PDB file of C-alpha atoms and ligand atoms in Angstrom:
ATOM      1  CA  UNK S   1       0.000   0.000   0.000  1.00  0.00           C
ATOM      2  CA  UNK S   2       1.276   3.638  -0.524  1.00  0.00           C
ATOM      3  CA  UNK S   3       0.150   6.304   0.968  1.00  0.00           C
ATOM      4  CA  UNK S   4       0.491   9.578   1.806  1.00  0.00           C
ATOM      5  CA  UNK S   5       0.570  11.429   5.214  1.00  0.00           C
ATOM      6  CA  UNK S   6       0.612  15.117   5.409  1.00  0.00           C
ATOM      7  CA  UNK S   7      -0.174  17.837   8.354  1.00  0.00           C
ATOM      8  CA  UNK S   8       0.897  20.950  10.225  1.00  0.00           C
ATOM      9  CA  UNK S   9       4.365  20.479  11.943  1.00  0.00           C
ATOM     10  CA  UNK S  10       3.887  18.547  15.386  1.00  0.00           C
ATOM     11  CA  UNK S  11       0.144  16.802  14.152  1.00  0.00           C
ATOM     12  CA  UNK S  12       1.789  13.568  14.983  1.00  0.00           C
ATOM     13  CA  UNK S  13       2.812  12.514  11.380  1.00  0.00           C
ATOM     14  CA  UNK S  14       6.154  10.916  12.644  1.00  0.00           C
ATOM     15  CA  UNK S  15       4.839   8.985  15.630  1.00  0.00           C
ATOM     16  CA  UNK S  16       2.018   7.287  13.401  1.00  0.00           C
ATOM     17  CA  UNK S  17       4.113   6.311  10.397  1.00  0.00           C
ATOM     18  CA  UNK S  18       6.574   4.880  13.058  1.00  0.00           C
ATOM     19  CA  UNK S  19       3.115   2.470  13.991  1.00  0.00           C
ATOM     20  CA  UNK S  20       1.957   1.776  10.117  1.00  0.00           C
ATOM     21  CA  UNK S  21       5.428   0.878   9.522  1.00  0.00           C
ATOM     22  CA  UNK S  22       6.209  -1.153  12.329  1.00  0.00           C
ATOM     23  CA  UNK S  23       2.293  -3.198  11.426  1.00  0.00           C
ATOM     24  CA  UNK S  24       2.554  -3.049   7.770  1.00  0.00           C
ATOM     25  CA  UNK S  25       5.823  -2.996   6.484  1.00  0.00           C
ATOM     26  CA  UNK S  26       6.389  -0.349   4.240  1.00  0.00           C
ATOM     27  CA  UNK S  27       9.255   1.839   3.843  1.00  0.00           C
ATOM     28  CA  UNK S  28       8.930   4.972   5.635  1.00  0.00           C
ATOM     29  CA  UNK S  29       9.971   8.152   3.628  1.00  0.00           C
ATOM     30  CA  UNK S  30      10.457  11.285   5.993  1.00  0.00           C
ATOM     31  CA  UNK S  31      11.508  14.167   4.173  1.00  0.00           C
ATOM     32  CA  UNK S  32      12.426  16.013   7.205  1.00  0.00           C
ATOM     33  CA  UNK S  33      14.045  12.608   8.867  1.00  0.00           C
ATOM     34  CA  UNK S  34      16.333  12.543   5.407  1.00  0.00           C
ATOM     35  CA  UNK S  35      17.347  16.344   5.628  1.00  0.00           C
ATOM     36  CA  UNK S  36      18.237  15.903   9.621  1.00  0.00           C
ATOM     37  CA  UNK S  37      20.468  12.749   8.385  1.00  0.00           C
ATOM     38  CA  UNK S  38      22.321  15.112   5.825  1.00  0.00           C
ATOM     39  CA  UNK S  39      22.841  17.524   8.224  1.00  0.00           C
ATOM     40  CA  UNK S  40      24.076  14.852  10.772  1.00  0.00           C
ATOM     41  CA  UNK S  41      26.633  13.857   7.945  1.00  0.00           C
ATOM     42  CA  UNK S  42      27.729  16.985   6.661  1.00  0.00           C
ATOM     43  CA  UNK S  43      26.743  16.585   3.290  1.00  0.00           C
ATOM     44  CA  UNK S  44      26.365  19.573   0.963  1.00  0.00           C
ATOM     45  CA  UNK S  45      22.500  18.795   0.784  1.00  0.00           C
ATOM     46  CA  UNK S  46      22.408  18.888   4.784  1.00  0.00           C
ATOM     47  CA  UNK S  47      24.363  21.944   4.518  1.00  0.00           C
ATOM     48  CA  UNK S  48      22.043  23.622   2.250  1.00  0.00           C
ATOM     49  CA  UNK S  49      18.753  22.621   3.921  1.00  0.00           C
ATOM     50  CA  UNK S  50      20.177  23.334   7.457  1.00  0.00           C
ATOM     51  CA  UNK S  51      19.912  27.304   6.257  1.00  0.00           C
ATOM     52  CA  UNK S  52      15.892  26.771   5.939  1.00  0.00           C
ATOM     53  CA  UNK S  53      15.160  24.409   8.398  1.00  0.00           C
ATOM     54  CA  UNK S  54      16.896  26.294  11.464  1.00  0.00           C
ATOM     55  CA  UNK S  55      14.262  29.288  10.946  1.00  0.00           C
ATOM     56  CA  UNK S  56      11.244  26.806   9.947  1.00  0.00           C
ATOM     57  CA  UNK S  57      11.291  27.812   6.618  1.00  0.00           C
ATOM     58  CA  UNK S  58      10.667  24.977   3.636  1.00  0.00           C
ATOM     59  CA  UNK S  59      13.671  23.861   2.329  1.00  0.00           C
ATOM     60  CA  UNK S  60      13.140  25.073  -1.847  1.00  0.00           C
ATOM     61  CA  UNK S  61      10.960  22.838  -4.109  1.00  0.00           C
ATOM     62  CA  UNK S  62      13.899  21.921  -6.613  1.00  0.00           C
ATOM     63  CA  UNK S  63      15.794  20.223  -3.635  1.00  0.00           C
ATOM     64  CA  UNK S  64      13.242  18.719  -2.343  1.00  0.00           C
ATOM     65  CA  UNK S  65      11.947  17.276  -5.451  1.00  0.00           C
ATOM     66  CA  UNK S  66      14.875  15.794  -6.544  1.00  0.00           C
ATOM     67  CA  UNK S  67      15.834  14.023  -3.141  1.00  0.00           C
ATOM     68  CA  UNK S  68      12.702  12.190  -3.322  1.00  0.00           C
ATOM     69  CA  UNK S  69      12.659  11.197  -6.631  1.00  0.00           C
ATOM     70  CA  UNK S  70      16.275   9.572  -5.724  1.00  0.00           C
ATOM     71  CA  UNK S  71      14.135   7.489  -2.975  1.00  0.00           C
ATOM     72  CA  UNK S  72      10.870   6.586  -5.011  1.00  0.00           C
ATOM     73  CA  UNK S  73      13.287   5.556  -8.026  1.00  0.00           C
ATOM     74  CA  UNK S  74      14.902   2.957  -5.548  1.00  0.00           C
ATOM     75  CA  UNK S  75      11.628   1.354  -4.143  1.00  0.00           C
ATOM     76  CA  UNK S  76      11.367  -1.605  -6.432  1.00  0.00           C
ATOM     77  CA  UNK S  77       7.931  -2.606  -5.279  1.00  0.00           C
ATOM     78  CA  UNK S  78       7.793  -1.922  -1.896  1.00  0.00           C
ATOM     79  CA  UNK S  79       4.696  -0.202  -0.624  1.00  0.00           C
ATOM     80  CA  UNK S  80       5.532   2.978   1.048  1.00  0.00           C
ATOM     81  CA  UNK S  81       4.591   6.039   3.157  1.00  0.00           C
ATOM     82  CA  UNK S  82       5.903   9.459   2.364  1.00  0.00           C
ATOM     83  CA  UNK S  83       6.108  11.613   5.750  1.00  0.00           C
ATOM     84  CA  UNK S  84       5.679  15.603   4.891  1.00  0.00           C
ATOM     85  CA  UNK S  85       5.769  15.490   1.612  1.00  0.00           C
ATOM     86  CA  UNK S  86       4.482  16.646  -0.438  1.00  0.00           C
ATOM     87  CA  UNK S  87       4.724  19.792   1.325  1.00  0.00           C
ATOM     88  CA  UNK S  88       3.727  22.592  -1.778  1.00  0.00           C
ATOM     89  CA  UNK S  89       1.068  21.975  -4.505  1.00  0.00           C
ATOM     90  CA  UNK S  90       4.237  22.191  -7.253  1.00  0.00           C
ATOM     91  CA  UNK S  91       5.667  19.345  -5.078  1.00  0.00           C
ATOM     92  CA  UNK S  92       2.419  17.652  -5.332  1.00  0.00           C
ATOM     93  CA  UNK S  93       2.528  18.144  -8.657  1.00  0.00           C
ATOM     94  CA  UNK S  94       5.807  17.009  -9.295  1.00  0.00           C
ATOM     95  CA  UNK S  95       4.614  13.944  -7.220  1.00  0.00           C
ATOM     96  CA  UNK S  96       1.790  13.132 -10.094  1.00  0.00           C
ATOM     97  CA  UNK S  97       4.775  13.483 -12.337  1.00  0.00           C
ATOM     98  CA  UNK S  98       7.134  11.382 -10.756  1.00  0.00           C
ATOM     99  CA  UNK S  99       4.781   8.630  -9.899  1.00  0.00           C
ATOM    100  CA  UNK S 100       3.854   8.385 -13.637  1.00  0.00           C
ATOM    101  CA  UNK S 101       7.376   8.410 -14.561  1.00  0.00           C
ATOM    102  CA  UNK S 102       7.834   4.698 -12.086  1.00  0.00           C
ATOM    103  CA  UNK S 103       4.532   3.464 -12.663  1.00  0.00           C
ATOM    104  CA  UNK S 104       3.476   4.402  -9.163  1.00  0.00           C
ATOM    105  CA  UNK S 105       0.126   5.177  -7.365  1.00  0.00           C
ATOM    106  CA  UNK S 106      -1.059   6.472  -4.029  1.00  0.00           C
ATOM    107  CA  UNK S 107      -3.693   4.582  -2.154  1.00  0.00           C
ATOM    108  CA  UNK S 108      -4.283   7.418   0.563  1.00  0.00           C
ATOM    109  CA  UNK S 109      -3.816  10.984   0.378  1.00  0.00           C
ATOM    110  CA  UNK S 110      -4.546  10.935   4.612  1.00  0.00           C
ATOM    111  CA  UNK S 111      -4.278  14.397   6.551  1.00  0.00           C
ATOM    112  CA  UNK S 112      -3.481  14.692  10.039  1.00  0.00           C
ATOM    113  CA  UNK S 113      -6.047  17.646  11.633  1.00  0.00           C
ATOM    114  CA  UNK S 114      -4.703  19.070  15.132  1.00  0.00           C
ATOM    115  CA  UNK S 115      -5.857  22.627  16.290  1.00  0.00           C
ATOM    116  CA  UNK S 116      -3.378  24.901  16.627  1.00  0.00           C
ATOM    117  CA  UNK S 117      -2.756  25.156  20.349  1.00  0.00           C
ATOM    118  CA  UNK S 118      -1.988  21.210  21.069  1.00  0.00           C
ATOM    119  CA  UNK S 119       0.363  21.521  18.114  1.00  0.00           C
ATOM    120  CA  UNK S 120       2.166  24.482  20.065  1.00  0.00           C
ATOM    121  CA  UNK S 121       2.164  21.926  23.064  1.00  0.00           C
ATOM    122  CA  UNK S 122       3.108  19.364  21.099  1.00  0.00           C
ATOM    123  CA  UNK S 123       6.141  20.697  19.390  1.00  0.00           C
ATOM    124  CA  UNK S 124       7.523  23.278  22.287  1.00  0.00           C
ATOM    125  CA  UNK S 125       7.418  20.002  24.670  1.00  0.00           C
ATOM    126  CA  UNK S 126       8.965  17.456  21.904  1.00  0.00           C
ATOM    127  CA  UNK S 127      12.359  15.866  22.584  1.00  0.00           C
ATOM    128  CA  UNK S 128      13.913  13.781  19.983  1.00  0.00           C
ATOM    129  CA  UNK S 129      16.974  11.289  20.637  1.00  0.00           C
ATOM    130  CA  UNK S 130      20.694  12.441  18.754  1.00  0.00           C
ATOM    131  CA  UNK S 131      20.851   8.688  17.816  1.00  0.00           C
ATOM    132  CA  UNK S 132      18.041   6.859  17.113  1.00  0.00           C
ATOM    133  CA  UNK S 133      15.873   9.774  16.303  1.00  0.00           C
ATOM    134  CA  UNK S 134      13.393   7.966  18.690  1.00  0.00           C
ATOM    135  CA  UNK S 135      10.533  10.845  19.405  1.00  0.00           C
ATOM    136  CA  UNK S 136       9.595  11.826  23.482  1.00  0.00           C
ATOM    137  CA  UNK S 137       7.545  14.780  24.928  1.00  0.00           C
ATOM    138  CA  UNK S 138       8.833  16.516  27.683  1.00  0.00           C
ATOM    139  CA  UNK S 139       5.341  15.896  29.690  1.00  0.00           C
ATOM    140  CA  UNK S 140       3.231  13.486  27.478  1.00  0.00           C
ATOM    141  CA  UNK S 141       5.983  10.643  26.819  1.00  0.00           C
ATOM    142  CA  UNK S 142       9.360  11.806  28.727  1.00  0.00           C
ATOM    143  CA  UNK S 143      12.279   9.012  28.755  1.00  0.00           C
ATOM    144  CA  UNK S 144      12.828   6.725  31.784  1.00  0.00           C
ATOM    145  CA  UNK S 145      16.025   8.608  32.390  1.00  0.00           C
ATOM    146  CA  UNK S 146      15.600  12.407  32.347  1.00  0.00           C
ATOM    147  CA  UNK S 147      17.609  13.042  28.825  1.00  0.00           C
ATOM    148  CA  UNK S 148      18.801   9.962  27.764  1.00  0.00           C
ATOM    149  CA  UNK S 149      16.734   7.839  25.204  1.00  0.00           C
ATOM    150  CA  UNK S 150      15.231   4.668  26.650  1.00  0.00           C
ATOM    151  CA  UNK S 151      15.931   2.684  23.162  1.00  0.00           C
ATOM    152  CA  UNK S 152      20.010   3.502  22.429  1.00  0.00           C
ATOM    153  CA  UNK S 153      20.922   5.338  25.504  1.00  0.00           C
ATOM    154  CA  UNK S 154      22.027   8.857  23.585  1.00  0.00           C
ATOM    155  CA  UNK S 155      21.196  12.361  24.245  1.00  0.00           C
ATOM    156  CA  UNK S 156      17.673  13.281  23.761  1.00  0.00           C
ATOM    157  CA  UNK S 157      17.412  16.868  22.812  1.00  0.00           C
ATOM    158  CA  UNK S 158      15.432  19.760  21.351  1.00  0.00           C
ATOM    159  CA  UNK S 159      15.238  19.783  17.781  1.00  0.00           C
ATOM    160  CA  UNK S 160      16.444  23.186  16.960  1.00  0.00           C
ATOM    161  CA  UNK S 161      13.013  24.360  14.946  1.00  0.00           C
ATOM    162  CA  UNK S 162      11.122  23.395  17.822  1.00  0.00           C
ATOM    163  CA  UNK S 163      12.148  26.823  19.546  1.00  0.00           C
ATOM    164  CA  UNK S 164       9.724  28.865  19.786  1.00  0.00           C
ATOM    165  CA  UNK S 165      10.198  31.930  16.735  1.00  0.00           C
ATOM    166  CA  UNK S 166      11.188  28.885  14.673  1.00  0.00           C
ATOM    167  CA  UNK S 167       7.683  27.090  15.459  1.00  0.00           C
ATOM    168  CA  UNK S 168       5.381  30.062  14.787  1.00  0.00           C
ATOM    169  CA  UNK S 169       7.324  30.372  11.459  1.00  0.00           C
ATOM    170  CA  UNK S 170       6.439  26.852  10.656  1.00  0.00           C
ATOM    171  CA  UNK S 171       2.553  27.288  11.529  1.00  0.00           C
ATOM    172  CA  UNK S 172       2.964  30.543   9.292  1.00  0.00           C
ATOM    173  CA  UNK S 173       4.346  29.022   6.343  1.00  0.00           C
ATOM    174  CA  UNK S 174       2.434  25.739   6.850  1.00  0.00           C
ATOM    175  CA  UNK S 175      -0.494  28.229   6.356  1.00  0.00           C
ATOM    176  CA  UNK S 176       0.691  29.853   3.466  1.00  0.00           C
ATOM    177  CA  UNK S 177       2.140  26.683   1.678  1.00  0.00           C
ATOM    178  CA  UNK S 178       1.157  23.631   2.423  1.00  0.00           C
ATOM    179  CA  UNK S 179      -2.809  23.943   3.523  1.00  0.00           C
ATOM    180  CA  UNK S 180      -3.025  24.481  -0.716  1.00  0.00           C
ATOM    181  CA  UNK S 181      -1.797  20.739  -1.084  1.00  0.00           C
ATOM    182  CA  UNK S 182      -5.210  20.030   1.031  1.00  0.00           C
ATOM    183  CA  UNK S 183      -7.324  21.558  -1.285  1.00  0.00           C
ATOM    184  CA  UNK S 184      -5.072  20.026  -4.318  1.00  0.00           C
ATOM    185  CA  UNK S 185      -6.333  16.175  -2.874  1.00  0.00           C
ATOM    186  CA  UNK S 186      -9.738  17.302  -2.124  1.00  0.00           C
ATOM    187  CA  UNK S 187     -10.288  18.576  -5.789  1.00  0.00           C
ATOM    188  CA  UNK S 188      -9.544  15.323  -6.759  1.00  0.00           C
ATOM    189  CA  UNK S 189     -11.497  13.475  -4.370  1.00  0.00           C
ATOM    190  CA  UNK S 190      -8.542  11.207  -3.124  1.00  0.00           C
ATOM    191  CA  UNK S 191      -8.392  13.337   0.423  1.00  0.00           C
ATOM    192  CA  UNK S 192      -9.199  11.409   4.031  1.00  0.00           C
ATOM    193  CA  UNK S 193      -8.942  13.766   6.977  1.00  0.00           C
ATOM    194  CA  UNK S 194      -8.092  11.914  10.173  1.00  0.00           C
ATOM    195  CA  UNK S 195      -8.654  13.709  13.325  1.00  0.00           C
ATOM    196  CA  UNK S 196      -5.443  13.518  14.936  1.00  0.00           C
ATOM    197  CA  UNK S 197      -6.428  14.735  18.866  1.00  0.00           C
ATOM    198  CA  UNK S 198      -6.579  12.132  22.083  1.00  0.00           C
ATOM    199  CA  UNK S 199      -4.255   9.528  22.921  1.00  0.00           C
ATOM    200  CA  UNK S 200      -1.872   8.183  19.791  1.00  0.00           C
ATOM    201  CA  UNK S 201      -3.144   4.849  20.230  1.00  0.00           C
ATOM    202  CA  UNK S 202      -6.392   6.270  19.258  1.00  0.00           C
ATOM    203  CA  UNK S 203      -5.524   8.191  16.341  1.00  0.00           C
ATOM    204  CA  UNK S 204      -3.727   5.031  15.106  1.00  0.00           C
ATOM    205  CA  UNK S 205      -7.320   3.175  15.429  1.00  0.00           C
ATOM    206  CA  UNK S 206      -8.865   5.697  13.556  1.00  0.00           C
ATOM    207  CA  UNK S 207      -5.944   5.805  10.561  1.00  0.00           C
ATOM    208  CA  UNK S 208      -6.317   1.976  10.498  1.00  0.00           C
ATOM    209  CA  UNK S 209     -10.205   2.452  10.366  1.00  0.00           C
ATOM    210  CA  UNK S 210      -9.846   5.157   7.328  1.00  0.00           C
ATOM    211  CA  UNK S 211      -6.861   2.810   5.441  1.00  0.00           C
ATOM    212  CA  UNK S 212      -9.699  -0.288   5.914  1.00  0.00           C
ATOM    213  CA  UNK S 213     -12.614   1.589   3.855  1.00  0.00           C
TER     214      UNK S 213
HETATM  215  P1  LIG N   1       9.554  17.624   9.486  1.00  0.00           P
HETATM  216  O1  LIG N   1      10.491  16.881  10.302  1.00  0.00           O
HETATM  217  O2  LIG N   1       8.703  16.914   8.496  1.00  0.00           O
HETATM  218  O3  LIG N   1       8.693  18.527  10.453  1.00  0.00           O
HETATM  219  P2  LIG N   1       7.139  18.848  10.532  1.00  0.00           P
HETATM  220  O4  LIG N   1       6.269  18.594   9.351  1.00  0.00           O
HETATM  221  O5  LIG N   1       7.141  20.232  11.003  1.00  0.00           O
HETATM  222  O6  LIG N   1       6.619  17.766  11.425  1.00  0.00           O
HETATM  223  P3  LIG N   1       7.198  17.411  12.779  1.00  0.00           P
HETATM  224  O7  LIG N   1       8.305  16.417  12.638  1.00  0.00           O
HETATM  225  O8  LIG N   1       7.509  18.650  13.533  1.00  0.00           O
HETATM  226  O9  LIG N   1       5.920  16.777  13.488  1.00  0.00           O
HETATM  227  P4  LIG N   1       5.146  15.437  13.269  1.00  0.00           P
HETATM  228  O10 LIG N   1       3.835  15.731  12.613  1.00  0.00           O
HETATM  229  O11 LIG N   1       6.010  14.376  12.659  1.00  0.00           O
HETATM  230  O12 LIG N   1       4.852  15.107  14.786  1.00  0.00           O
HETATM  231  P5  LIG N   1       5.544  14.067  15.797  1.00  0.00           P
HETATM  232  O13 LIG N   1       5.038  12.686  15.514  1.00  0.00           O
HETATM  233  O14 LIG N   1       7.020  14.269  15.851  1.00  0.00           O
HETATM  234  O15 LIG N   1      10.314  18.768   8.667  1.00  0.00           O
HETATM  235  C1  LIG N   1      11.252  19.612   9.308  1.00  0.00           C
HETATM  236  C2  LIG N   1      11.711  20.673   8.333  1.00  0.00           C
HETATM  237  O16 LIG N   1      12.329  20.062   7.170  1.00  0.00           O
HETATM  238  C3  LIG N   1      10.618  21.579   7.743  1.00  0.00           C
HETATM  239  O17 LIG N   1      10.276  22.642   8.599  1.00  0.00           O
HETATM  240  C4  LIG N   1      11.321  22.059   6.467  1.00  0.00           C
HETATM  241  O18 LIG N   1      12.280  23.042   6.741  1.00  0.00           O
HETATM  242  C5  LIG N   1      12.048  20.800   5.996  1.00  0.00           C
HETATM  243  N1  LIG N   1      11.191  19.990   5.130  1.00  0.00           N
HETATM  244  C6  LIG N   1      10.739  18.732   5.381  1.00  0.00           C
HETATM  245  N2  LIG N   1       9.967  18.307   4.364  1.00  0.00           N
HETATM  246  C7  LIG N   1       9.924  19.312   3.462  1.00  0.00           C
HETATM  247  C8  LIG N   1       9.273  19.483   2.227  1.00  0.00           C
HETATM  248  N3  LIG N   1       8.493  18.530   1.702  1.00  0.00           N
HETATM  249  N4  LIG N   1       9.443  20.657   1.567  1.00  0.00           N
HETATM  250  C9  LIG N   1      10.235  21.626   2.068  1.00  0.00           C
HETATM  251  N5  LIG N   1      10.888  21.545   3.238  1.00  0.00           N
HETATM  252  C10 LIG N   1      10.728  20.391   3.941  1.00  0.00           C
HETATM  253  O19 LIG N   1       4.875  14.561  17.152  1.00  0.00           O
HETATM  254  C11 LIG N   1       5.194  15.836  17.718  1.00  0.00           C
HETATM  255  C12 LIG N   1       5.183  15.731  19.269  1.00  0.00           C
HETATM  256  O20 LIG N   1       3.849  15.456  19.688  1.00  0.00           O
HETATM  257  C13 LIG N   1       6.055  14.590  19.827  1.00  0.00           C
HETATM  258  O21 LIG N   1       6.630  15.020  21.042  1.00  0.00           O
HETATM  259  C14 LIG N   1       5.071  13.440  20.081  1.00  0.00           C
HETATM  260  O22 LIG N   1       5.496  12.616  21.162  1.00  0.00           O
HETATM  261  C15 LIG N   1       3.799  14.227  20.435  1.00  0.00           C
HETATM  262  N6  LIG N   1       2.580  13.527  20.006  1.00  0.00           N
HETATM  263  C16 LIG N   1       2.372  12.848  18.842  1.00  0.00           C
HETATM  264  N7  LIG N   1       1.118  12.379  18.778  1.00  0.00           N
HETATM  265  C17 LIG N   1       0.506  12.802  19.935  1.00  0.00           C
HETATM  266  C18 LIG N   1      -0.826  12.636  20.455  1.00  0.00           C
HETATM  267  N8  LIG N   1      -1.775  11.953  19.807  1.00  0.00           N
HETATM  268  N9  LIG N   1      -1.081  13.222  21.647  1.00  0.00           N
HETATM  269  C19 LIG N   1      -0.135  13.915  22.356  1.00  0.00           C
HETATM  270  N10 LIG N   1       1.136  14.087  21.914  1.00  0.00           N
HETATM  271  C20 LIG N   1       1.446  13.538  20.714  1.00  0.00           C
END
């Protein structure tokens, strides 16, 4: 199955592709995981993106677009899940293009709805491990050990746009760019809005439940 899962930043797109994946398999494509691993490595890609993604800007289209074509070119069957992308309707677009170009469909366009002031609670509390990437909440889901992850033993941090100018930038330009891609999916009937509020078990019920129909 392929589908796609898209939301404003914090709406809990990470922690429930973490749960399809584990029950169903499929590769897991997080654009934002993939920039944070190029930045991790120093790479002139991580280098580039770091700029935008420090401020909670979008990295630019043409970047983006071409790192995931690299990834959906090397699939070679297996069902997947892209994670915040697309994030623009010309990266939806470019999607359409690409998934033509592999002989590729999506399943699910599913959209993550969280009002705005649990996503502010979400993402100001969110602590993230320097290894693993394994994702806590400072109140909600804190590790055993104050600051070190439960899974590899590393740091667990504060991802650097979850300060708090670089979070009401993201809500901004989530806003301004990527509530459009809603509208592109709806147009074409092909849009399933999940409410994403209460307990993450219970969101993953009711993702499961919309996948089923
Ligand atoms: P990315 O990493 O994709 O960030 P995001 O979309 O802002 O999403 P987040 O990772 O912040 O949140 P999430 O929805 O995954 O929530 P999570 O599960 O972690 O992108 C980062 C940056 O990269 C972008 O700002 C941009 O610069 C760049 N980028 C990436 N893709 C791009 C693209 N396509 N185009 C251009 N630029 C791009 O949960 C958040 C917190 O809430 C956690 O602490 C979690 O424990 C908690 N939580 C989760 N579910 C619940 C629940 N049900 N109840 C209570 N707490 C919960």
């Amino acid at each position: 199955m392929n589908i796609l899962l898209f939301g404003p930043p914090g709406a809990g797109k990470g922690t429930q592709s973490a749960m399809l994946v584990e029950k169903m398999g499929m590769k897991h494509i997080s654009t934002g995981d993939l920039f944070r691993s190029a930045i991790k490595g120093q790479t002139a890609l991580g280098l580039e993106a770091q700029k935008f993604m420090d401020k909670g800007d979008l990295v630019p289209d043409s970047v983006v677009i071409g790192m995931v074509d690299e990834v959906v070119q090397g699939l070679s069957g297996q069902g997947f899940i892209l994670d915040g992308f697309p994030r623009t309707v010309p990266q939806a677009e470019a999607l359409d293009r690409m998934l033509e170009k592999y002989s590729l469909g999506v399943d699910r366009a599913m959209f993550l709805e969280v009002p705005e002031e649990q996503l502010i609670a979400r993402l100001s509390g969110r602590r993230v491990c320097k290894g693993c990437g394994a994702v806590y909440h400072a109140v909600s889901h804190p590790p055993k050990v104050d600051g070190v992850c439960d899974s590899c033993g590393a740091e667990v941090i504060q991802r650097p746009d979850d300060q708090e100018d670089a979070v009401r930038n993201r809500l901004i330009v989530y806003k301004k760019s990527t509530e459009p891609v809603k509208a592109f999916y709806q147009q074409r009937n092909s849009l399933v809005e999940v409410d994403g509020t209460g307990a993450v078990g219970n969101v993953f019920g009711r993702l499961e439940a919309a996948l089923a129909q």
